[in-house]
Amino acid sequence: MPARKRGSLAFAFAAAAVAAAAAFAAFRLRGASAETDVFAMLGDGESALRDGLPQESANTVFAVFSSAGAAVSRKASEKFASLLPPDFDCGLEGASLAEFSRRASGLVAAADFKPLSTPEGRARIARAAVRRYAASPVPPAFPPQDDPFCLKERFLFSFAESADAILPVRLPAGAAADASDPGRPLEPLRKAAAETLQGADPSLRIAFCGVPVHAAAATAKCRREIGWLSLFSSAIVLLTALAAFRPVSRALHLAAAMAFSASAGATALFLYSPRFHVMTIVFGTTVLGLAADYSFHRLLHREGDRSVPRNTAVSFATTAISLSPLFFSSLPVLRQSAVFLAAALAAAFVFSAVAQPGLPPREEAGEETPRRCVPLFALRAAALAVAAASAFAAAGVRIRTAPSAIYRPPPEIAATEKLLAAKWAPPPEAVSEDVRRLYAEHARETAEALGLESVPVPPQAPRSAAEALSVALDALTEETSARLVYALAAMAAALAAIYRLKAFAVAAPSVAAFLAAAAAVSLSGQDVTMFHLLAGFLLAGMCVDYTVFLRSGGRGSFKSAFCSLVTSMAGFGALAFVSFRPAAAFGTVLGAGLPAGFLAAAAAGGGASARRGGAEEKAASPLGMEIVWLAGRLFGPGAMRFAAVLAANCIWLCSPSVRRAARSRRKLAFFARSLADKVALASGRIRPPRVALPAGGDAAEFARDASSGRGLFAIVSHCGTPEALLAAAKDAPLFHAWTDMDRTSAFSAFYAKHACGGRIALHPTAGIGMETAFEAMDWLGRGECLVMAGDRGSGAFRFAAALGRPVYFAACIAEGSGYRAEIVRLRGSAAEMERVFREALARLEEAHPEQVYEWGRG
Amino acid sequence: MRRALSSSATWRMERTVPGTDRVFKSSGDVACDLGGGGGIVWRTLAPFASTVSMRKDAMVFEDEDGRREKPAGDMPHYEDIRKATDAFAAGDDGAFARVFDTSASALPGGRWKIVMKPRGSAAGKLVEYAAIEGAGLPETVVIRAANGGESRISFKRKEGDAGKKER
């Protein structure tokens, strides 16, 4: 390895090591730790949401004892309770559940549903409550201010005994908030359960559910899966780097860049928020993909390629803009992610510019100029097909904010929850309404009878963890949607500022990606959640990156963008298979959206590379021209001509560059018609237009020479449609013509592609040289005809004069649905022939100005 | 105690509950026939008329809402206590020990006191303890609720019933 390269690599790793040390120092100084449960994701460590929930819900574990007999379950629950440490509070069965109920009115015994529905029934319930407090021999279970109408107590004593016993266990204060290891507070429960099961009836089963159990299960699974995923993702990045870089040692630059950017992001995160959520890391790992992208682009491009810094800067700017709304989110996890991403992205951007060397210049490397080898038509057709199919499939997608949309418990916990719900199903909404009526109608008299100051009507606000979470998710999803819209608008504004009208082309792949992502969400049976929307931020940014780089063209761009896609897919696509649903949402959106966005970007980028043939050909659409060709093949030359003119008019209306190039729409229409006709003529597969040759004079001589087998030389111009000569000289064996065969010229490429079945042989103008003269003499010797343009200098006249064959000026002027050929014999010296040619051409141009058209010159 | 399970009395109850300064007063009578395998009929006469019959197989509630019967099988804690009470009435002195932590003490003047604390964690959440005091037959029962309330019940033997039992 050269000393210069060794030096840059050493610098890169030194920088990465310094950044990692800074991250470690920040971690230790700030005492950072990761939150993993859902509540912590929605709020920070001392979450307002968590505090707002009844502690019974957030802190309570429900132990469910199932067996063949009720006595066995009950005895087991009592033994279990006796085995728990003193600070584990086993409540009266149902007491905590009343707090846990969905409605503020609490749980209501089924026997009370009917009485509650009538004023008389409600009055009886109110009187019975007073009797219960005043005169029952058994002490009431709840204080009157907690249960003034004894609804909770009636609910508790209404159970028919079942084989299942449910014991709510309140965890010690603060245990559930131990985010570092949510499973730890459950250890005594598991230990007590194991001891209870020892020597118990074989049918006895003990299971747990409740918020702490969900948090512990989700955390354990999330950590395990994220660990495996990180390993897989890193392996793919490594393999991609090994495959992409030559020499392989350049892959080390990539590793250094990822380490540097991740460390910079982590440092900023630890300093900003020591208690960060694990989803911040999931969201933040995207930065590794983006950091790798910058490195791929930098390391796979040549030194001195000015497109790389520009494109990287545009990519960085658009990504930063798209993420900027996250800084102002009310969601801590989003603010944390924004800090992480901003710092890491900025670090990756600077690192790629400062510490990463590009490839040696092309001359030094001795390589050929790369050529685009991806079939553009196929790319665009595929991109359109994917977009159309996605739009169709995405029709069924819907937004959902229920907690079940973001969290699905393990089967055993879900089964336990089902048991719990079967016994303590919340009352129907109508009953809750009746309960509120009971409170409203009998509050005063009951308060007076029980010696209370008042009996407040219970609030209607939801109190269960699930419902509180649902309401929170509603608000957060709405906020995230709004921020995504802001982000997209900001990104669109940035693209418009940079690319002006081309911004549509740059943004189009993002639209295709969004469609594909929506289709994947719909087809996989998911509903759109807040996390799908969050993934949308990244999807938009990354698709713009693909487009920005692919637009610059060349193998290096494609390779770097493709490597970027592979690494991103390894990181994000794999997330789709993670059971932690917020992470899986990222996987689904990015796993489907990124390939679709890349395909669309490649199609758009391919189109961009075609523009090099001429600025005015920006509107040239190979796909559109193929449709015109198809119309001709299916319905004949009339349809082909009609389609061409229609397309030209549409383009003229939509494209300012075409309007600048062709100020007269009549000229453009003629150009389109001419293109259709000459393709039909040259292809030999579509019926050619009719061409009338004047009788007598030079025209008769031309016809005679063309069929004489001696060969002739025709000098043509951009007035009319010179290719119509093919039809005028029906007996001529073959026409040789020269055209711009540069594949980047969209019109020429289209013409050349189809001009292969007729009596015309196209030769590249770039190939004209000394040997052309010898070849031309051979062709003329075989009686074939040569066609050259005469309005691009005197070369054609000197060539024609040297060959010693009959020379004609030929122009085919459109008349009605066919053409009329104007033929003038050119004689004498090259100068004399050129003079006559120019005079004849000037007459024609004056008579038919709308048919004088040269693309790019008007 | 065993004699009390087969006797009748009038009662007066004063109850305090947390959250209010009011003392709830009620009165009525109670008829026990546990020794004969029957039940306890707890009748409230004031301020409301209601009756709770604690039978072996069920509890029966009668009040202005009518008559309602709740099977003992649906109330496992009641069933446990009832079984212990029946066993005690049948001569098993240790019957309550399975359900309650019991401590007894002699008081001056030939009086006695028994304090019973529920053993089951669930029942313990409802009642902290019950203290029974008397001379011969129980005269007062104090039930301390787990939520802080207290019920003090005073019994007065019915005259006719006393003569019957003493015979």
XYZ file of C-alpha atoms in Angstrom, chain A residues 129 135 189 271 283 304 323 349 405 420 476 498 532 539 574 604 610 614 625 639 642 652 656 675 777 811:
26
model
C -75.257 1.348 48.955
C -75.904 -1.673 58.490
C -42.967 -13.736 41.050
C -24.944 14.503 26.009
C -33.812 4.706 14.128
C -11.452 15.224 -9.060
C -35.275 15.346 9.504
C -20.394 14.115 5.536
C -51.139 -2.170 15.976
C -58.336 -11.861 32.398
C -48.612 11.330 18.289
C -31.464 23.351 -6.372
C -44.422 3.618 9.403
C -37.378 6.743 2.803
C -34.179 -7.477 7.832
C -34.930 8.706 -13.916
C -29.549 10.549 -22.202
C -28.540 17.825 -26.543
C -41.371 6.889 -28.758
C -51.904 5.894 -36.212
C -51.149 10.688 -35.163
C -44.603 21.130 -26.236
C -40.376 24.774 -21.442
C -39.871 11.179 -37.394
C -16.699 3.453 -53.893
C -35.764 17.072 -50.717
